[in-house]
CSV table of C-alpha atoms in Angstrom, one decimal:
chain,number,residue,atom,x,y,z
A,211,UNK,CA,-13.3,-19.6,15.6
A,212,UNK,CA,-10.6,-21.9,16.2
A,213,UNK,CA,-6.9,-20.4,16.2
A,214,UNK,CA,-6.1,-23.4,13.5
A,215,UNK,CA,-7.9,-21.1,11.2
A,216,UNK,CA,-5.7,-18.0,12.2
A,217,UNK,CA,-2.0,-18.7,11.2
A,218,UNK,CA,-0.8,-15.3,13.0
A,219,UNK,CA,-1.9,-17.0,16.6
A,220,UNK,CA,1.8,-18.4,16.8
A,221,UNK,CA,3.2,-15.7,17.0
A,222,UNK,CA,4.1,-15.1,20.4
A,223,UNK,CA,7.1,-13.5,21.7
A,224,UNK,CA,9.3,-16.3,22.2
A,225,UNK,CA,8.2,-17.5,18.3
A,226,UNK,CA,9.4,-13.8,17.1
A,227,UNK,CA,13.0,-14.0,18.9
A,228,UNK,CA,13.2,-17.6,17.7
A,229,UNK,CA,12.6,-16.6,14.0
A,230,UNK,CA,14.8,-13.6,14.3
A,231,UNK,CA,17.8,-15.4,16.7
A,232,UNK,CA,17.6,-18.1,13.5
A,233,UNK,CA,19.3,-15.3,11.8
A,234,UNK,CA,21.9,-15.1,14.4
A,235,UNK,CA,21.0,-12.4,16.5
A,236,UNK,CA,20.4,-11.9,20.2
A,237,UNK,CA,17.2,-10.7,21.2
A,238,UNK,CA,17.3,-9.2,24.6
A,239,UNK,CA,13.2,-10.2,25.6
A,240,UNK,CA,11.9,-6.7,24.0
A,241,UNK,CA,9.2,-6.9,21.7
A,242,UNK,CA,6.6,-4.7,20.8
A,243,UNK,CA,3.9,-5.3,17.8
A,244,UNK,CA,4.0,-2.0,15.3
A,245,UNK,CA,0.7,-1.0,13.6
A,246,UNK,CA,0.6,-3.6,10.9
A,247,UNK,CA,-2.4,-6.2,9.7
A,248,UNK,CA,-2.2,-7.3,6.3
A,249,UNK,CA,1.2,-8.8,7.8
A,250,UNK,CA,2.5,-8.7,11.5
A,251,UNK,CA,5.5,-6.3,11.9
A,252,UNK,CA,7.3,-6.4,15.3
A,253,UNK,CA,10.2,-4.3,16.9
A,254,UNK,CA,13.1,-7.0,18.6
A,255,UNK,CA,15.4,-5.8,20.7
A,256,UNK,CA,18.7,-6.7,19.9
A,257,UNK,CA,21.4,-7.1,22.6
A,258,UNK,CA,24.3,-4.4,22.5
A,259,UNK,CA,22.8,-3.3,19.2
A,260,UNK,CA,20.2,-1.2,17.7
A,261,UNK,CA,16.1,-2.6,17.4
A,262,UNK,CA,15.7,-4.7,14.4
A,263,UNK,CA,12.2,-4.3,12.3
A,264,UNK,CA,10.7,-7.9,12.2
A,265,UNK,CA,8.2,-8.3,9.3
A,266,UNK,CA,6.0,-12.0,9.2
A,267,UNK,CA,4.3,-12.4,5.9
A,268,UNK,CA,0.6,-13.4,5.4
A,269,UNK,CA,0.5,-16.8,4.4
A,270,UNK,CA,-0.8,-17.2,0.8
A,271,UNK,CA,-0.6,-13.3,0.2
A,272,UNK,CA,2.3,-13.1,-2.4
A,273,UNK,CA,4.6,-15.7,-3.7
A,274,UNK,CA,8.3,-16.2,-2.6
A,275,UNK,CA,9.4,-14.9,-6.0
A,276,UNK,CA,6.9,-12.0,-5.6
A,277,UNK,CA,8.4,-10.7,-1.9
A,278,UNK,CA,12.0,-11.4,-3.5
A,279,UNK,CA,10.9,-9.1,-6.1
A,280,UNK,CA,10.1,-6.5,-3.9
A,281,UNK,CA,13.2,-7.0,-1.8
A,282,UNK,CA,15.3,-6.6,-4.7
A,283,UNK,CA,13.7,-3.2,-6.3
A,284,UNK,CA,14.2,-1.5,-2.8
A,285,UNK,CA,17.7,-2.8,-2.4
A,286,UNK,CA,18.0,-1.5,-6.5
A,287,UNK,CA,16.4,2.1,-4.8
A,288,UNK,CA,18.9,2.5,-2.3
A,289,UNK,CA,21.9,1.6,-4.1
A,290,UNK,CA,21.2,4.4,-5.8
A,291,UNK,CA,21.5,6.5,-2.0
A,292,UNK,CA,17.8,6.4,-2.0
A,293,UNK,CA,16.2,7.5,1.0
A,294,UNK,CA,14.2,3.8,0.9
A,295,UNK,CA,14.0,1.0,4.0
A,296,UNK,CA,15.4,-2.1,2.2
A,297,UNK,CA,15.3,-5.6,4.0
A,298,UNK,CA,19.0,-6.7,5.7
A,299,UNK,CA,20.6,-9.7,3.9
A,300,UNK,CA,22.8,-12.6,5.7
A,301,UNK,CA,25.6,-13.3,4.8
A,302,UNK,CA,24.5,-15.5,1.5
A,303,UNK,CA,22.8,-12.2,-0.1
A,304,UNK,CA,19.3,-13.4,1.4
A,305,UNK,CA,16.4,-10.9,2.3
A,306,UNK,CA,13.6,-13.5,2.6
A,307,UNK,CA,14.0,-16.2,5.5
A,308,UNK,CA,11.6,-19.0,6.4
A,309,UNK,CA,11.0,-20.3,10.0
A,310,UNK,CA,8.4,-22.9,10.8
A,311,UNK,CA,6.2,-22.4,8.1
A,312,UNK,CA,6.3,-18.7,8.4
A,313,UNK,CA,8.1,-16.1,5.8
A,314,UNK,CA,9.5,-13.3,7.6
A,315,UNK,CA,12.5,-10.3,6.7
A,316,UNK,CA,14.4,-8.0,9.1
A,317,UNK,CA,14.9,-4.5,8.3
A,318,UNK,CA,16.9,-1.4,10.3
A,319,UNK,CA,14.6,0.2,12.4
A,320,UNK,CA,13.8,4.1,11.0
A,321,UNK,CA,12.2,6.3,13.0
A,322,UNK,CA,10.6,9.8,12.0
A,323,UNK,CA,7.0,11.3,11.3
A,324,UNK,CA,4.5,11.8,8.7
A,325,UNK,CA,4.9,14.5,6.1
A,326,UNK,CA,3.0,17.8,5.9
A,327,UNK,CA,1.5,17.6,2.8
A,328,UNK,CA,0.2,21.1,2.9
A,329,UNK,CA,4.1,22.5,3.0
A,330,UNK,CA,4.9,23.2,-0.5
A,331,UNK,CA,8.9,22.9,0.3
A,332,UNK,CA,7.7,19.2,1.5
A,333,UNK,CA,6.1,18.6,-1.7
A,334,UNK,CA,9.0,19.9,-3.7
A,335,UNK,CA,11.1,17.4,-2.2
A,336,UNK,CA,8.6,14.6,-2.4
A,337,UNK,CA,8.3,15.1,-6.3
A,338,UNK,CA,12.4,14.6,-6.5
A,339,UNK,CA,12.1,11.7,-4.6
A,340,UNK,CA,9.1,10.2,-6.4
A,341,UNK,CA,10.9,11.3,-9.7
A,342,UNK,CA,14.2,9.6,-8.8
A,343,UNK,CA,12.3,6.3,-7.4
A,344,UNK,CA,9.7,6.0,-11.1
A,345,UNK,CA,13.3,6.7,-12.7
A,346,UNK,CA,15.1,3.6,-11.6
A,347,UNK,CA,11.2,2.1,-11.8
A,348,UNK,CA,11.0,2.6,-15.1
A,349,UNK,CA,14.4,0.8,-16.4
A,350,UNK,CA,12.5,-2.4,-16.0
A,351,UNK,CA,9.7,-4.4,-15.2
A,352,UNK,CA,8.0,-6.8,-12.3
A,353,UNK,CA,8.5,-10.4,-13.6
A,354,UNK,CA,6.2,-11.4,-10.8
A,355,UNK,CA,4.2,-8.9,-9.2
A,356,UNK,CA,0.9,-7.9,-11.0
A,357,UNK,CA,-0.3,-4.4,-12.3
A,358,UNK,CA,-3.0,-2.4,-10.9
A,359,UNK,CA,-6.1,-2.8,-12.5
A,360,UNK,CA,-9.6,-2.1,-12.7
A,361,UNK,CA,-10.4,-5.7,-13.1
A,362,UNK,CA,-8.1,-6.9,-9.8
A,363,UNK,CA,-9.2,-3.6,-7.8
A,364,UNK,CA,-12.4,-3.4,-8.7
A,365,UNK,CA,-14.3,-6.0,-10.5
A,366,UNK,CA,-12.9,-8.8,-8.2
A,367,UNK,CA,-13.4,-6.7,-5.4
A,368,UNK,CA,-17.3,-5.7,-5.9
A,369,UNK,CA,-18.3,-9.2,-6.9
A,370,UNK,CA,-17.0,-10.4,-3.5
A,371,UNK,CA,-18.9,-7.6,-1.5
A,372,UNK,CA,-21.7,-8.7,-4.1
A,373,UNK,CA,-21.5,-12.3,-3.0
A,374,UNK,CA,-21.0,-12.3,0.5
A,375,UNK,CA,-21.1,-9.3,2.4
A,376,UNK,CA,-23.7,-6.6,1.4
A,377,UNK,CA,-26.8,-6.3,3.3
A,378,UNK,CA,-30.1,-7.3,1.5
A,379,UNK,CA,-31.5,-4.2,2.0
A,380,UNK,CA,-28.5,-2.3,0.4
A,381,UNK,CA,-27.8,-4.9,-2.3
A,382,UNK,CA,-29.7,-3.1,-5.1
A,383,UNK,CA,-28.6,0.1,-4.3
A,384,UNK,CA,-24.7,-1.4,-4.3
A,385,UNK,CA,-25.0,-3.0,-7.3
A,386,UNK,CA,-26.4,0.2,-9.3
A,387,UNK,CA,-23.8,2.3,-8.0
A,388,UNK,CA,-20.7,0.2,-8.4
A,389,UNK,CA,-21.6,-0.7,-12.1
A,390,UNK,CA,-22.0,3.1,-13.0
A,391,UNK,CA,-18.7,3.7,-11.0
A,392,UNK,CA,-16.9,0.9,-12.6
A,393,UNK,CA,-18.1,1.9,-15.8
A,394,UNK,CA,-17.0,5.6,-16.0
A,395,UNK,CA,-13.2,4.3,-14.4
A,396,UNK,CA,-12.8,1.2,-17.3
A,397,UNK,CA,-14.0,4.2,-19.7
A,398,UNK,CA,-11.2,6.3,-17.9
A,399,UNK,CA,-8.6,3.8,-18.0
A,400,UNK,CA,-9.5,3.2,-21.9
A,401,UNK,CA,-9.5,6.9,-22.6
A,402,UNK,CA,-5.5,7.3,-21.9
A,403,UNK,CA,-3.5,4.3,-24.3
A,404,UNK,CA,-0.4,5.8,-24.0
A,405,UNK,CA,-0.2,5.5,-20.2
A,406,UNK,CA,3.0,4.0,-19.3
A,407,UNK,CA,3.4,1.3,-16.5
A,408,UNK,CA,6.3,1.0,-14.1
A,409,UNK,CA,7.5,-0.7,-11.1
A,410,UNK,CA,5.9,2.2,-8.4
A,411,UNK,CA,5.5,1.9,-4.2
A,412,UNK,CA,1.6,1.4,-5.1
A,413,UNK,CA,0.7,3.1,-1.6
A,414,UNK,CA,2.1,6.2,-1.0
A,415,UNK,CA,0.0,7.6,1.5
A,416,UNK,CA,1.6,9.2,4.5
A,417,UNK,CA,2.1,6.4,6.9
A,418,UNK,CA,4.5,5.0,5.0
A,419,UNK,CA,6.5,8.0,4.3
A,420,UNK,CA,8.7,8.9,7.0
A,421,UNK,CA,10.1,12.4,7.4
A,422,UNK,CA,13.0,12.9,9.6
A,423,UNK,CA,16.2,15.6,8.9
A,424,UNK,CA,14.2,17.5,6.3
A,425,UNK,CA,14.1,14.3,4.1
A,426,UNK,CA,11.5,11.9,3.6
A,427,UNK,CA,12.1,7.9,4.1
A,428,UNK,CA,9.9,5.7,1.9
A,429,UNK,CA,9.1,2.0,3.4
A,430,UNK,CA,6.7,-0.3,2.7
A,431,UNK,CA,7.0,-1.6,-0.2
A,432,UNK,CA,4.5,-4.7,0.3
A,433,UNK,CA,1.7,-3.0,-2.2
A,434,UNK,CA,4.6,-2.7,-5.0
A,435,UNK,CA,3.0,-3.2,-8.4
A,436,UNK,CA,3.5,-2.3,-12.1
A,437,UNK,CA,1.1,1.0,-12.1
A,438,UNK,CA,0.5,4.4,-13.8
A,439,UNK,CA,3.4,6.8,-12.3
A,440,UNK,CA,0.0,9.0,-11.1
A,441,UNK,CA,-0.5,6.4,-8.6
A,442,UNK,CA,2.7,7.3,-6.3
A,443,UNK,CA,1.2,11.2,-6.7
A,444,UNK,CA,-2.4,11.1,-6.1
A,445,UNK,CA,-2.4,10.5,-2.3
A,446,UNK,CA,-0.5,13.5,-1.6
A,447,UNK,CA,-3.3,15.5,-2.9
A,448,UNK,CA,-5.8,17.2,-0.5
A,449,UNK,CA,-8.1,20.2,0.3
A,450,UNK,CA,-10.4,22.0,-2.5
A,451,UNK,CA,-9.8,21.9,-6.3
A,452,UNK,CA,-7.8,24.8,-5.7
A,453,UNK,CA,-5.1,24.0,-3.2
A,454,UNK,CA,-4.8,20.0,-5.3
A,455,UNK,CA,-3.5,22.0,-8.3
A,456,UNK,CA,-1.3,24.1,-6.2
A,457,UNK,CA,0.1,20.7,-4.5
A,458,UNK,CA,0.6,19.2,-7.7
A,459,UNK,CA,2.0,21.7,-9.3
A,460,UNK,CA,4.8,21.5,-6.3
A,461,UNK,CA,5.1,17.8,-7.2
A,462,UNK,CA,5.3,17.9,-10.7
A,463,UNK,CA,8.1,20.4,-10.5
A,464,UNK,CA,10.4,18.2,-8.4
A,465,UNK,CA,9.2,15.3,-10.3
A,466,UNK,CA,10.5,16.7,-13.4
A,467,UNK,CA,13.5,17.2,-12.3
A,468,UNK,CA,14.3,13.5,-12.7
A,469,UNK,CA,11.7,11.9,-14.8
A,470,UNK,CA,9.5,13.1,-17.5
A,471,UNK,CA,5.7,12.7,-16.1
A,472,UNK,CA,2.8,12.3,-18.6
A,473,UNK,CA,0.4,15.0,-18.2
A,474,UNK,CA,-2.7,12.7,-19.5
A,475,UNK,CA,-2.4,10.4,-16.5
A,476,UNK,CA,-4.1,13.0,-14.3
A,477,UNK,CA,-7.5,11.4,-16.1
A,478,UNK,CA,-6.9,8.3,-13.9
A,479,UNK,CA,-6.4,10.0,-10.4
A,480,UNK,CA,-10.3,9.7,-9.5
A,481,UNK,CA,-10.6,6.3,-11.3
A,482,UNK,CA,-7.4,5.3,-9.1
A,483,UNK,CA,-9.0,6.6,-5.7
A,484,UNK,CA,-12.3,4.6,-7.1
A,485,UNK,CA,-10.5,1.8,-6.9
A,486,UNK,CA,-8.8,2.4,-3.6
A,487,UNK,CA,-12.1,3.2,-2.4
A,488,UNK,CA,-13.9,-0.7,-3.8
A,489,UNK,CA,-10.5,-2.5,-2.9
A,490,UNK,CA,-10.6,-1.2,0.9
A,491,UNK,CA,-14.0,-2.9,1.6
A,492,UNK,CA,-12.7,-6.0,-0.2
A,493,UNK,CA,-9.6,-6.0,1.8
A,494,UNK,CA,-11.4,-5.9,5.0
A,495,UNK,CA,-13.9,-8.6,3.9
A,496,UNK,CA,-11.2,-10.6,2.5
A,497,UNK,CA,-9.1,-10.3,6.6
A,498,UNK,CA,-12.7,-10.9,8.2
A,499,UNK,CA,-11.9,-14.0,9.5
A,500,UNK,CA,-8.6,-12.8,10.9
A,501,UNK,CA,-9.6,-11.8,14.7
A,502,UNK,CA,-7.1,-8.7,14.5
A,503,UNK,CA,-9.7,-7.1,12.1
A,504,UNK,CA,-12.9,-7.5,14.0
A,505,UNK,CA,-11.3,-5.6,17.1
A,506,UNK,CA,-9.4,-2.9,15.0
A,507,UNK,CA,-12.1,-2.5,12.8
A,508,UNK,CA,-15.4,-2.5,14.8
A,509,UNK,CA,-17.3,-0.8,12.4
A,510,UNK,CA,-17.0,-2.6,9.3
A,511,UNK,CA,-19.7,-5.0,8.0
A,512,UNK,CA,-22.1,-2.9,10.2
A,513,UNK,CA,-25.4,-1.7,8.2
A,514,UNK,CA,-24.2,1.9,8.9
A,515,UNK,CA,-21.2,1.1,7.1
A,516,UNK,CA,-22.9,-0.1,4.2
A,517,UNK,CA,-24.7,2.9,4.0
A,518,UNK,CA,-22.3,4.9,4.5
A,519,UNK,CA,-19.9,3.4,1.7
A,520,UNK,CA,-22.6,3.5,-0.8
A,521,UNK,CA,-23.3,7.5,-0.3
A,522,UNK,CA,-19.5,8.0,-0.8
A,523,UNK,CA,-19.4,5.8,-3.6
A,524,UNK,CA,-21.7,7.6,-4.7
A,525,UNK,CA,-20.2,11.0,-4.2
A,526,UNK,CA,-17.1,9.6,-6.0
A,527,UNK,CA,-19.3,8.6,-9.1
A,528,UNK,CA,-19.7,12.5,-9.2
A,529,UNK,CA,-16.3,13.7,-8.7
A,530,UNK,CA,-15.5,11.0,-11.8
A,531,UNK,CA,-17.7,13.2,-13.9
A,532,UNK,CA,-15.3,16.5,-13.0
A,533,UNK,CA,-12.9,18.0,-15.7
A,534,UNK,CA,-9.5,15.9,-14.2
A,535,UNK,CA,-6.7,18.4,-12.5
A,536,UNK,CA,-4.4,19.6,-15.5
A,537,UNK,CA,-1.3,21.3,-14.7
A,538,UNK,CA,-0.6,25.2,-14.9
């Protein structure tokens, strides 16, 4: 493939100071890429000053309006002395810059580890957090950014699988499962009207929570969408029926403390990981043609892989068909 096809080949370390210097910083020549692929996220050194966080968007991935969006709901977040990562501004009130055909944002670099989901003081203080964040989330809705649906997350993404990438030999088999699958979630969605949509994170799992001084730090905010509150909880569930009713119930308590949480959404956490679950593959097929993906993702697009997804989606049709988690 030819690297005309690949916008992210310019970015080379002298392209990253550039685009951040534009800003009027001094890089001092340090750069190191972070673990990022949907968009490229670098650390800068910065002379006589701390790192900088340098975030390049994916061409074509979200509008300007739709990053600005974003931007503005974390900066929203921390004015109210939210433990969120919002992008720096220059001096005009500006979050989103543009450099040679690229859209990028700076943020402070935050350091700090994953949280132990299994520590129920953790979870306590996630659910305030969470409960706090859908609060403000709530007050108002995206003007820009879409909502988290079946039809985005898993219609779209099963036809494209359909169309392109699914073995012959596993096409039937595919097609069978995801229509039962897709089925049971549109019948789960349907099943709860009165679910409420706000502005939520969208991707809450644990690498883009940070934990440091027995608080967490949410960032990432690039997969903010208008979505079931449920959506921000479910990823922090793990382990036996058991022990997820024992997390939640952790969650829910801190939740409350802040924001009333609607007990019939917990109908919609296996559709919502069935959809995680279709969207993944899609995502991957979709970044294919990137050459980050290939290397960092060997196994994809492999027969094995097809196999293997169809046996989990498989397994997840079952756990669709369990009584949902209610709380105590």
């Amino acid at each position: 493939m030819h690297d005309a096809q690949h916008p992210f080949h310019t970015l080379t370390p002298n392209f990253i100071m550039d685009a951040v210097e534009s800003q009027g910083y001094r890089c001092d020549c340090r750069t190191s890429a972070l673990n990022s692929y949907e968009n490229r996220v670098y650390q800068v050194g910065i002379e006589e000053d701390k790192p900088l966080i340098a975030k390049f968007y994916r061409p074509g991935r979200w509008s300007d309006e739709q990053i600005v969006e974003e931007h503005r709901f974390c900066l929203e977040l921390a004015e109210h002395e939210l433990s969120v990562v919002p992008p720096l501004a220059n001096p005009s009130g500006e979050t989103l810059f543009h450099y040679k055909g690229f859209r990028f944002a700076l943020y402070p670099r935050q350091g700090g580890h994953a949280p132990e989901f299994d520590n129920d003081g953790n979870l306590l203080i996630l659910g305030r957090m969470l409960g706090r964040i859908h609060s403000i989330g709530a007050v108002r809705p995206f003007s820009h950014r879409p909502s988290l649906d079946s039809r985005d997350f898993g219609h779209d993404s099963v036809a494209l699988i359909q169309e392109r990438f699914i073995p012959q030999e596993y096409r039937e088999s595919y097609q069978a499962v995801t229509s039962q699958l897709l089925q049971v979630v549109d019948e789960a969605f349907a099943s709860v009207p009165q679910v409420r949509y706000i502005r939520a994170h969208g991707d809450c799992h644990a690498g883009n929570i940070l934990w440091r001084d027995d608080a967490p730090h949410f960032v990432d905010f690039d997969d903010a969408r208008m979505a079931p509150a449920v959506q921000d909880l479910w990823m922090m569930l793990s382990g036996d029926r058991p022990r997820q009713l024992a997390q939640l119930a952790q969650l829910i308590k801190g939740y409350e403390e802040f924001c009333d949480f609607n007990p019939a959404e917990l109908r919609l956490v296996e559709a919502l990981r069935s959809l995680r679950m279709l969207h993944y593959s899609a995502w991957l097929a979709r970044r294919w043609d990137d050459p980050a993906f290939p290397t960092a993702f060997p196994w994809f697009n492999t027969v094995r892989y097809w196999g293997e997804h169809i046996l989990q989606l498989r397994e997840q049709l079952a756990a669709l068909e369990e009584p949902p988690l209610q709380l105590p």
